[in-house]
mmCIF file with all atom_site columns, C-alpha atoms and ligand atoms in Angstrom:
data_model
loop_
_atom_site.group_PDB
_atom_site.id
_atom_site.type_symbol
_atom_site.label_atom_id
_atom_site.label_alt_id
_atom_site.label_comp_id
_atom_site.label_asym_id
_atom_site.label_entity_id
_atom_site.label_seq_id
_atom_site.pdbx_PDB_ins_code
_atom_site.Cartn_x
_atom_site.Cartn_y
_atom_site.Cartn_z
_atom_site.occupancy
_atom_site.B_iso_or_equiv
_atom_site.pdbx_formal_charge
_atom_site.auth_seq_id
_atom_site.auth_comp_id
_atom_site.auth_asym_id
_atom_site.auth_atom_id
_atom_site.pdbx_PDB_model_num
ATOM   1   C  CA  . MET E 1 1   ? 15.535  18.570  -11.460 1.00 94.00 ? 1   MET E CA  1
ATOM   2   C  CA  . ALA E 1 2   ? 15.564  19.313  -7.748  1.00 97.00 ? 2   ALA E CA  1
ATOM   3   C  CA  . ASP E 1 3   ? 16.562  17.768  -4.436  1.00 98.00 ? 3   ASP E CA  1
ATOM   4   C  CA  . PHE E 1 4   ? 13.967  16.264  -2.118  1.00 98.00 ? 4   PHE E CA  1
ATOM   5   C  CA  . THR E 1 5   ? 14.291  14.654  1.286   1.00 98.00 ? 5   THR E CA  1
ATOM   6   C  CA  . LEU E 1 6   ? 11.697  11.996  1.954   1.00 98.00 ? 6   LEU E CA  1
ATOM   7   C  CA  . ASN E 1 7   ? 10.885  10.064  5.107   1.00 98.00 ? 7   ASN E CA  1
ATOM   8   C  CA  . ILE E 1 8   ? 10.132  6.517   3.977   1.00 98.00 ? 8   ILE E CA  1
ATOM   9   C  CA  . ASN E 1 9   ? 9.723   3.559   6.304   1.00 98.00 ? 9   ASN E CA  1
ATOM   10  C  CA  . GLN E 1 10  ? 11.293  5.619   9.092   1.00 97.00 ? 10  GLN E CA  1
ATOM   11  C  CA  . ARG E 1 11  ? 14.424  6.359   7.105   1.00 98.00 ? 11  ARG E CA  1
ATOM   12  C  CA  . SER E 1 12  ? 15.466  9.566   5.422   1.00 98.00 ? 12  SER E CA  1
ATOM   13  C  CA  . TYR E 1 13  ? 16.217  9.478   1.684   1.00 98.00 ? 13  TYR E CA  1
ATOM   14  C  CA  . ASN E 1 14  ? 17.620  12.249  -0.519  1.00 98.00 ? 14  ASN E CA  1
ATOM   15  C  CA  . VAL E 1 15  ? 16.626  12.116  -4.164  1.00 98.00 ? 15  VAL E CA  1
ATOM   16  C  CA  . HIS E 1 16  ? 17.428  14.297  -7.134  1.00 98.00 ? 16  HIS E CA  1
ATOM   17  C  CA  . VAL E 1 17  ? 14.488  14.115  -9.540  1.00 98.00 ? 17  VAL E CA  1
ATOM   18  C  CA  . SER E 1 18  ? 12.116  16.270  -11.552 1.00 98.00 ? 18  SER E CA  1
ATOM   19  C  CA  . PRO E 1 19  ? 9.512   17.844  -9.195  1.00 98.00 ? 19  PRO E CA  1
ATOM   20  C  CA  . ASP E 1 20  ? 6.617   16.371  -11.177 1.00 98.00 ? 20  ASP E CA  1
ATOM   21  C  CA  . THR E 1 21  ? 7.906   12.802  -10.882 1.00 98.00 ? 21  THR E CA  1
ATOM   22  C  CA  . PRO E 1 22  ? 5.172   10.651  -9.350  1.00 98.00 ? 22  PRO E CA  1
ATOM   23  C  CA  . LEU E 1 23  ? 6.077   9.294   -5.922  1.00 98.00 ? 23  LEU E CA  1
ATOM   24  C  CA  . LEU E 1 24  ? 5.681   5.763   -7.337  1.00 98.00 ? 24  LEU E CA  1
ATOM   25  C  CA  . TRP E 1 25  ? 8.665   6.186   -9.659  1.00 98.00 ? 25  TRP E CA  1
ATOM   26  C  CA  . VAL E 1 26  ? 10.748  7.823   -6.966  1.00 98.00 ? 26  VAL E CA  1
ATOM   27  C  CA  . LEU E 1 27  ? 10.089  4.809   -4.752  1.00 98.00 ? 27  LEU E CA  1
ATOM   28  C  CA  . ARG E 1 28  ? 10.759  2.249   -7.453  1.00 98.00 ? 28  ARG E CA  1
ATOM   29  C  CA  . ASP E 1 29  ? 13.472  3.811   -9.598  1.00 98.00 ? 29  ASP E CA  1
ATOM   30  C  CA  . ALA E 1 30  ? 15.263  6.394   -7.473  1.00 98.00 ? 30  ALA E CA  1
ATOM   31  C  CA  . ILE E 1 31  ? 15.184  4.458   -4.191  1.00 98.00 ? 31  ILE E CA  1
ATOM   32  C  CA  . GLY E 1 32  ? 14.780  0.871   -5.325  1.00 98.00 ? 32  GLY E CA  1
ATOM   33  C  CA  . LEU E 1 33  ? 11.714  -0.032  -3.295  1.00 98.00 ? 33  LEU E CA  1
ATOM   34  C  CA  . LYS E 1 34  ? 10.031  -2.207  -5.914  1.00 98.00 ? 34  LYS E CA  1
ATOM   35  C  CA  . GLY E 1 35  ? 7.231   -3.648  -3.806  1.00 98.00 ? 35  GLY E CA  1
ATOM   36  C  CA  . THR E 1 36  ? 4.833   -0.894  -4.848  1.00 98.00 ? 36  THR E CA  1
ATOM   37  C  CA  . LYS E 1 37  ? 3.367   -1.651  -8.258  1.00 98.00 ? 37  LYS E CA  1
ATOM   38  C  CA  . PHE E 1 38  ? 2.354   0.335   -11.328 1.00 98.00 ? 38  PHE E CA  1
ATOM   39  C  CA  . GLY E 1 39  ? -1.076  -0.492  -12.713 1.00 98.00 ? 39  GLY E CA  1
ATOM   40  C  CA  . CYS E 1 40  ? -3.034  2.253   -14.411 1.00 98.00 ? 40  CYS E CA  1
ATOM   41  C  CA  . GLY E 1 41  ? -1.047  5.383   -13.572 1.00 98.00 ? 41  GLY E CA  1
ATOM   42  C  CA  . LYS E 1 42  ? -4.318  7.284   -13.231 1.00 98.00 ? 42  LYS E CA  1
ATOM   43  C  CA  . ALA E 1 43  ? -5.362  6.696   -9.610  1.00 97.00 ? 43  ALA E CA  1
ATOM   44  C  CA  . LEU E 1 44  ? -7.956  4.148   -10.736 1.00 98.00 ? 44  LEU E CA  1
ATOM   45  C  CA  . CYS E 1 45  ? -6.688  0.711   -9.725  1.00 98.00 ? 45  CYS E CA  1
ATOM   46  C  CA  . GLY E 1 46  ? -4.948  0.970   -6.352  1.00 98.00 ? 46  GLY E CA  1
ATOM   47  C  CA  . ALA E 1 47  ? -1.895  -1.118  -7.302  1.00 98.00 ? 47  ALA E CA  1
ATOM   48  C  CA  . CYS E 1 48  ? 0.421   1.734   -6.269  1.00 98.00 ? 48  CYS E CA  1
ATOM   49  C  CA  . THR E 1 49  ? -1.099  2.320   -2.809  1.00 98.00 ? 49  THR E CA  1
ATOM   50  C  CA  . VAL E 1 50  ? 1.225   3.455   -0.025  1.00 98.00 ? 50  VAL E CA  1
ATOM   51  C  CA  . HIS E 1 51  ? 0.599   5.288   3.245   1.00 98.00 ? 51  HIS E CA  1
ATOM   52  C  CA  . LEU E 1 52  ? 1.167   9.005   3.681   1.00 98.00 ? 52  LEU E CA  1
ATOM   53  C  CA  . ASP E 1 53  ? 0.853   9.889   7.369   1.00 98.00 ? 53  ASP E CA  1
ATOM   54  C  CA  . GLY E 1 54  ? -1.245  6.756   7.792   1.00 97.00 ? 54  GLY E CA  1
ATOM   55  C  CA  . ASN E 1 55  ? -3.638  7.406   4.930   1.00 98.00 ? 55  ASN E CA  1
ATOM   56  C  CA  . ALA E 1 56  ? -3.805  5.148   1.878   1.00 98.00 ? 56  ALA E CA  1
ATOM   57  C  CA  . ILE E 1 57  ? -2.817  7.206   -1.159  1.00 98.00 ? 57  ILE E CA  1
ATOM   58  C  CA  . ARG E 1 58  ? -2.144  6.493   -4.840  1.00 98.00 ? 58  ARG E CA  1
ATOM   59  C  CA  . SER E 1 59  ? 1.552   7.027   -5.367  1.00 98.00 ? 59  SER E CA  1
ATOM   60  C  CA  . CYS E 1 60  ? 1.196   7.046   -9.176  1.00 98.00 ? 60  CYS E CA  1
ATOM   61  C  CA  . SER E 1 61  ? -0.661  10.338  -9.021  1.00 98.00 ? 61  SER E CA  1
ATOM   62  C  CA  . LEU E 1 62  ? 1.187   12.270  -6.344  1.00 98.00 ? 62  LEU E CA  1
ATOM   63  C  CA  . PRO E 1 63  ? 4.120   14.373  -7.570  1.00 98.00 ? 63  PRO E CA  1
ATOM   64  C  CA  . VAL E 1 64  ? 7.142   14.097  -5.330  1.00 98.00 ? 64  VAL E CA  1
ATOM   65  C  CA  . SER E 1 65  ? 7.081   17.863  -4.825  1.00 98.00 ? 65  SER E CA  1
ATOM   66  C  CA  . ALA E 1 66  ? 3.662   17.517  -3.132  1.00 98.00 ? 66  ALA E CA  1
ATOM   67  C  CA  . VAL E 1 67  ? 4.756   14.864  -0.649  1.00 98.00 ? 67  VAL E CA  1
ATOM   68  C  CA  . LYS E 1 68  ? 4.610   16.281  2.858   1.00 95.00 ? 68  LYS E CA  1
ATOM   69  C  CA  . GLY E 1 69  ? 4.667   13.685  5.592   1.00 97.00 ? 69  GLY E CA  1
ATOM   70  C  CA  . LYS E 1 70  ? 5.823   10.183  6.392   1.00 98.00 ? 70  LYS E CA  1
ATOM   71  C  CA  . ILE E 1 71  ? 5.550   7.474   3.792   1.00 98.00 ? 71  ILE E CA  1
ATOM   72  C  CA  . VAL E 1 72  ? 5.208   3.785   4.510   1.00 98.00 ? 72  VAL E CA  1
ATOM   73  C  CA  . THR E 1 73  ? 5.490   1.207   1.750   1.00 98.00 ? 73  THR E CA  1
ATOM   74  C  CA  . ILE E 1 74  ? 4.919   -2.535  1.899   1.00 98.00 ? 74  ILE E CA  1
ATOM   75  C  CA  . GLU E 1 75  ? 8.613   -2.936  2.756   1.00 98.00 ? 75  GLU E CA  1
ATOM   76  C  CA  . GLY E 1 76  ? 8.044   -0.927  5.937   1.00 98.00 ? 76  GLY E CA  1
ATOM   77  C  CA  . LEU E 1 77  ? 4.644   -2.283  6.942   1.00 98.00 ? 77  LEU E CA  1
ATOM   78  C  CA  . SER E 1 78  ? 6.214   -4.820  9.292   1.00 96.00 ? 78  SER E CA  1
ATOM   79  C  CA  . GLU E 1 79  ? 9.732   -5.910  10.145  1.00 88.00 ? 79  GLU E CA  1
ATOM   80  C  CA  . ASN E 1 80  ? 9.436   -9.516  9.070   1.00 93.00 ? 80  ASN E CA  1
ATOM   81  C  CA  . GLY E 1 81  ? 6.361   -9.654  6.872   1.00 93.00 ? 81  GLY E CA  1
ATOM   82  C  CA  . ASP E 1 82  ? 4.366   -10.472 9.984   1.00 95.00 ? 82  ASP E CA  1
ATOM   83  C  CA  . HIS E 1 83  ? 1.724   -7.744  10.071  1.00 96.00 ? 83  HIS E CA  1
ATOM   84  C  CA  . PRO E 1 84  ? -1.589  -9.426  11.015  1.00 97.00 ? 84  PRO E CA  1
ATOM   85  C  CA  . LEU E 1 85  ? -2.817  -8.777  7.482   1.00 98.00 ? 85  LEU E CA  1
ATOM   86  C  CA  . GLN E 1 86  ? 0.245   -10.407 5.948   1.00 98.00 ? 86  GLN E CA  1
ATOM   87  C  CA  . GLU E 1 87  ? -0.244  -13.404 8.237   1.00 97.00 ? 87  GLU E CA  1
ATOM   88  C  CA  . ALA E 1 88  ? -3.920  -13.647 7.300   1.00 98.00 ? 88  ALA E CA  1
ATOM   89  C  CA  . TRP E 1 89  ? -3.065  -13.266 3.598   1.00 98.00 ? 89  TRP E CA  1
ATOM   90  C  CA  . LYS E 1 90  ? -0.720  -16.243 3.873   1.00 98.00 ? 90  LYS E CA  1
ATOM   91  C  CA  . GLU E 1 91  ? -3.109  -18.336 5.911   1.00 97.00 ? 91  GLU E CA  1
ATOM   92  C  CA  . ILE E 1 92  ? -5.980  -17.826 3.480   1.00 98.00 ? 92  ILE E CA  1
ATOM   93  C  CA  . ASP E 1 93  ? -3.681  -17.923 0.444   1.00 98.00 ? 93  ASP E CA  1
ATOM   94  C  CA  . VAL E 1 94  ? -5.282  -14.780 -0.967  1.00 98.00 ? 94  VAL E CA  1
ATOM   95  C  CA  . PRO E 1 95  ? -3.236  -13.959 -4.103  1.00 98.00 ? 95  PRO E CA  1
ATOM   96  C  CA  . GLN E 1 96  ? -3.714  -15.392 -7.545  1.00 98.00 ? 96  GLN E CA  1
ATOM   97  C  CA  . CYS E 1 97  ? -1.295  -13.602 -9.913  1.00 98.00 ? 97  CYS E CA  1
ATOM   98  C  CA  . GLY E 1 98  ? -0.356  -11.348 -7.002  1.00 98.00 ? 98  GLY E CA  1
ATOM   99  C  CA  . TYR E 1 99  ? 0.022   -8.123  -8.922  1.00 98.00 ? 99  TYR E CA  1
ATOM   100 C  CA  . CYS E 1 100 ? -2.611  -6.110  -7.058  1.00 98.00 ? 100 CYS E CA  1
ATOM   101 C  CA  . GLN E 1 101 ? -1.975  -7.582  -3.645  1.00 98.00 ? 101 GLN E CA  1
ATOM   102 C  CA  . VAL E 1 102 ? 0.511   -5.090  -2.231  1.00 98.00 ? 102 VAL E CA  1
ATOM   103 C  CA  . GLY E 1 103 ? -1.947  -2.295  -2.915  1.00 98.00 ? 103 GLY E CA  1
ATOM   104 C  CA  . GLN E 1 104 ? -4.746  -4.356  -1.379  1.00 98.00 ? 104 GLN E CA  1
ATOM   105 C  CA  . ILE E 1 105 ? -2.757  -4.962  1.802   1.00 98.00 ? 105 ILE E CA  1
ATOM   106 C  CA  . MET E 1 106 ? -1.745  -1.316  2.108   1.00 98.00 ? 106 MET E CA  1
ATOM   107 C  CA  . SER E 1 107 ? -5.352  -0.144  1.774   1.00 98.00 ? 107 SER E CA  1
ATOM   108 C  CA  . ALA E 1 108 ? -6.487  -2.752  4.289   1.00 98.00 ? 108 ALA E CA  1
ATOM   109 C  CA  . ALA E 1 109 ? -3.694  -1.781  6.707   1.00 98.00 ? 109 ALA E CA  1
ATOM   110 C  CA  . ALA E 1 110 ? -4.713  1.874   6.622   1.00 98.00 ? 110 ALA E CA  1
ATOM   111 C  CA  . LEU E 1 111 ? -8.293  0.803   7.346   1.00 98.00 ? 111 LEU E CA  1
ATOM   112 C  CA  . LEU E 1 112 ? -7.375  -1.367  10.338  1.00 97.00 ? 112 LEU E CA  1
ATOM   113 C  CA  . ALA E 1 113 ? -5.071  1.303   11.763  1.00 97.00 ? 113 ALA E CA  1
ATOM   114 C  CA  . ARG E 1 114 ? -7.974  3.723   11.645  1.00 97.00 ? 114 ARG E CA  1
ATOM   115 C  CA  . LYS E 1 115 ? -10.670 1.231   12.587  1.00 97.00 ? 115 LYS E CA  1
ATOM   116 C  CA  . PRO E 1 116 ? -9.397  -2.010  14.157  1.00 96.00 ? 116 PRO E CA  1
ATOM   117 C  CA  . GLN E 1 117 ? -12.869 -3.602  14.105  1.00 96.00 ? 117 GLN E CA  1
ATOM   118 C  CA  . PRO E 1 118 ? -14.342 -2.528  10.766  1.00 97.00 ? 118 PRO E CA  1
ATOM   119 C  CA  . SER E 1 119 ? -17.869 -3.360  9.691   1.00 97.00 ? 119 SER E CA  1
ATOM   120 C  CA  . ASP E 1 120 ? -18.572 -5.114  6.394   1.00 97.00 ? 120 ASP E CA  1
ATOM   121 C  CA  . GLU E 1 121 ? -19.472 -1.767  4.944   1.00 98.00 ? 121 GLU E CA  1
ATOM   122 C  CA  . ASP E 1 122 ? -16.252 -0.179  6.226   1.00 98.00 ? 122 ASP E CA  1
ATOM   123 C  CA  . ILE E 1 123 ? -14.260 -2.893  4.476   1.00 98.00 ? 123 ILE E CA  1
ATOM   124 C  CA  . ASP E 1 124 ? -16.192 -2.552  1.230   1.00 98.00 ? 124 ASP E CA  1
ATOM   125 C  CA  . THR E 1 125 ? -15.778 1.221   1.242   1.00 98.00 ? 125 THR E CA  1
ATOM   126 C  CA  . ALA E 1 126 ? -12.072 1.175   2.105   1.00 98.00 ? 126 ALA E CA  1
ATOM   127 C  CA  . MET E 1 127 ? -11.291 -1.472  -0.503  1.00 98.00 ? 127 MET E CA  1
ATOM   128 C  CA  . SER E 1 128 ? -13.527 -0.215  -3.299  1.00 97.00 ? 128 SER E CA  1
ATOM   129 C  CA  . GLY E 1 129 ? -10.672 1.565   -5.095  1.00 97.00 ? 129 GLY E CA  1
ATOM   130 C  CA  . ASN E 1 130 ? -8.448  -1.508  -5.280  1.00 98.00 ? 130 ASN E CA  1
ATOM   131 C  CA  . ILE E 1 131 ? -9.047  -3.538  -8.412  1.00 98.00 ? 131 ILE E CA  1
ATOM   132 C  CA  . CYS E 1 132 ? -8.153  -7.233  -8.701  1.00 98.00 ? 132 CYS E CA  1
ATOM   133 C  CA  . ARG E 1 133 ? -8.309  -8.634  -12.216 1.00 98.00 ? 133 ARG E CA  1
ATOM   134 C  CA  . CYS E 1 134 ? -8.111  -12.140 -10.779 1.00 98.00 ? 134 CYS E CA  1
ATOM   135 C  CA  . GLY E 1 135 ? -11.230 -11.623 -8.667  1.00 98.00 ? 135 GLY E CA  1
ATOM   136 C  CA  . THR E 1 136 ? -9.718  -12.466 -5.305  1.00 98.00 ? 136 THR E CA  1
ATOM   137 C  CA  . TYR E 1 137 ? -12.160 -10.128 -3.548  1.00 98.00 ? 137 TYR E CA  1
ATOM   138 C  CA  . PRO E 1 138 ? -13.850 -12.780 -1.366  1.00 98.00 ? 138 PRO E CA  1
ATOM   139 C  CA  . ARG E 1 139 ? -10.477 -13.989 -0.035  1.00 98.00 ? 139 ARG E CA  1
ATOM   140 C  CA  . ILE E 1 140 ? -9.283  -10.409 0.517   1.00 98.00 ? 140 ILE E CA  1
ATOM   141 C  CA  . LYS E 1 141 ? -12.342 -9.676  2.611   1.00 98.00 ? 141 LYS E CA  1
ATOM   142 C  CA  . LYS E 1 142 ? -11.995 -12.906 4.554   1.00 98.00 ? 142 LYS E CA  1
ATOM   143 C  CA  . ALA E 1 143 ? -8.349  -12.096 5.326   1.00 98.00 ? 143 ALA E CA  1
ATOM   144 C  CA  . ILE E 1 144 ? -9.206  -8.598  6.535   1.00 98.00 ? 144 ILE E CA  1
ATOM   145 C  CA  . ILE E 1 145 ? -11.876 -10.022 8.842   1.00 98.00 ? 145 ILE E CA  1
ATOM   146 C  CA  . MET E 1 146 ? -9.398  -12.617 10.121  1.00 97.00 ? 146 MET E CA  1
ATOM   147 C  CA  . ALA E 1 147 ? -6.704  -9.995  10.773  1.00 97.00 ? 147 ALA E CA  1
ATOM   148 C  CA  . ALA E 1 148 ? -9.209  -7.754  12.562  1.00 97.00 ? 148 ALA E CA  1
ATOM   149 C  CA  . ALA E 1 149 ? -10.302 -10.671 14.752  1.00 95.00 ? 149 ALA E CA  1
ATOM   150 C  CA  . LYS E 1 150 ? -6.667  -11.294 15.694  1.00 88.00 ? 150 LYS E CA  1
ATOM   151 C  CA  . GLY E 1 151 ? -6.041  -7.754  16.778  1.00 78.00 ? 151 GLY E CA  1
ATOM   152 C  CA  . GLY E 1 152 ? -5.934  -5.843  13.560  1.00 63.00 ? 152 GLY E CA  1
ATOM   153 C  CA  . ALA E 1 153 ? -3.583  -2.980  13.288  1.00 60.00 ? 153 ALA E CA  1
ATOM   154 C  CA  . LYS E 1 154 ? -0.376  -4.164  14.983  1.00 58.00 ? 154 LYS E CA  1
HETATM 155 S  S1  . FES D 2 .   ? -1.223  2.608   -10.669 1.00 93.32 ? 201 FES D S1  1
HETATM 156 FE FE1 . FES D 2 .   ? -1.849  4.044   -9.203  1.00 93.32 ? 201 FES D FE1 1
HETATM 157 S  S2  . FES D 2 .   ? -3.978  3.730   -9.007  1.00 93.32 ? 201 FES D S2  1
HETATM 158 FE FE2 . FES D 2 .   ? -3.397  2.424   -10.636 1.00 93.32 ? 201 FES D FE2 1
HETATM 159 S  S1  . FES D 2 .   ? -4.308  -11.309 -7.718  1.00 93.32 ? 202 FES D S1  1
HETATM 160 FE FE1 . FES D 2 .   ? -4.120  -10.931 -9.843  1.00 93.32 ? 202 FES D FE1 1
HETATM 161 S  S2  . FES D 2 .   ? -4.780  -8.886  -10.065 1.00 93.32 ? 202 FES D S2  1
HETATM 162 FE FE2 . FES D 2 .   ? -5.247  -9.356  -8.014  1.00 93.32 ? 202 FES D FE2 1
#
């Protein structure tokens, strides 16, 4: 076990965990930020996506000891759940079971922050690692296009 100080959603957190603990479990169990989901645990599904210095990363596969930089989770994406993507998600009613959707939004948010007006191909590439068992892909894409049209990144 060791002590780590993490910057998450613009707050500083001290945790005492094993250095090989995946960031996902530090977020969920040590800190109590349960918005980020566990899917495959092997960096294959995208359910656990968070931002590290603005990049979408798989928190299930990053040991806490390797975290260097600022983390943003879905809880910190916007103050009141009003990021343009969250608004578009609601307007289009994207989720079915909902399980994958936090990861989808976090990947999309990293894309729009990097590229506020993404092409179709940009969207497909950025979202290709996020699996949805319910097949909500067409609505996800529509919501990303809608959010981009309304100003994108926030
Ligand atoms: S749980 Fe991390 S990619 Fe699937
Ligand atoms: S909405 Fe069910 S897995 Fe994506």
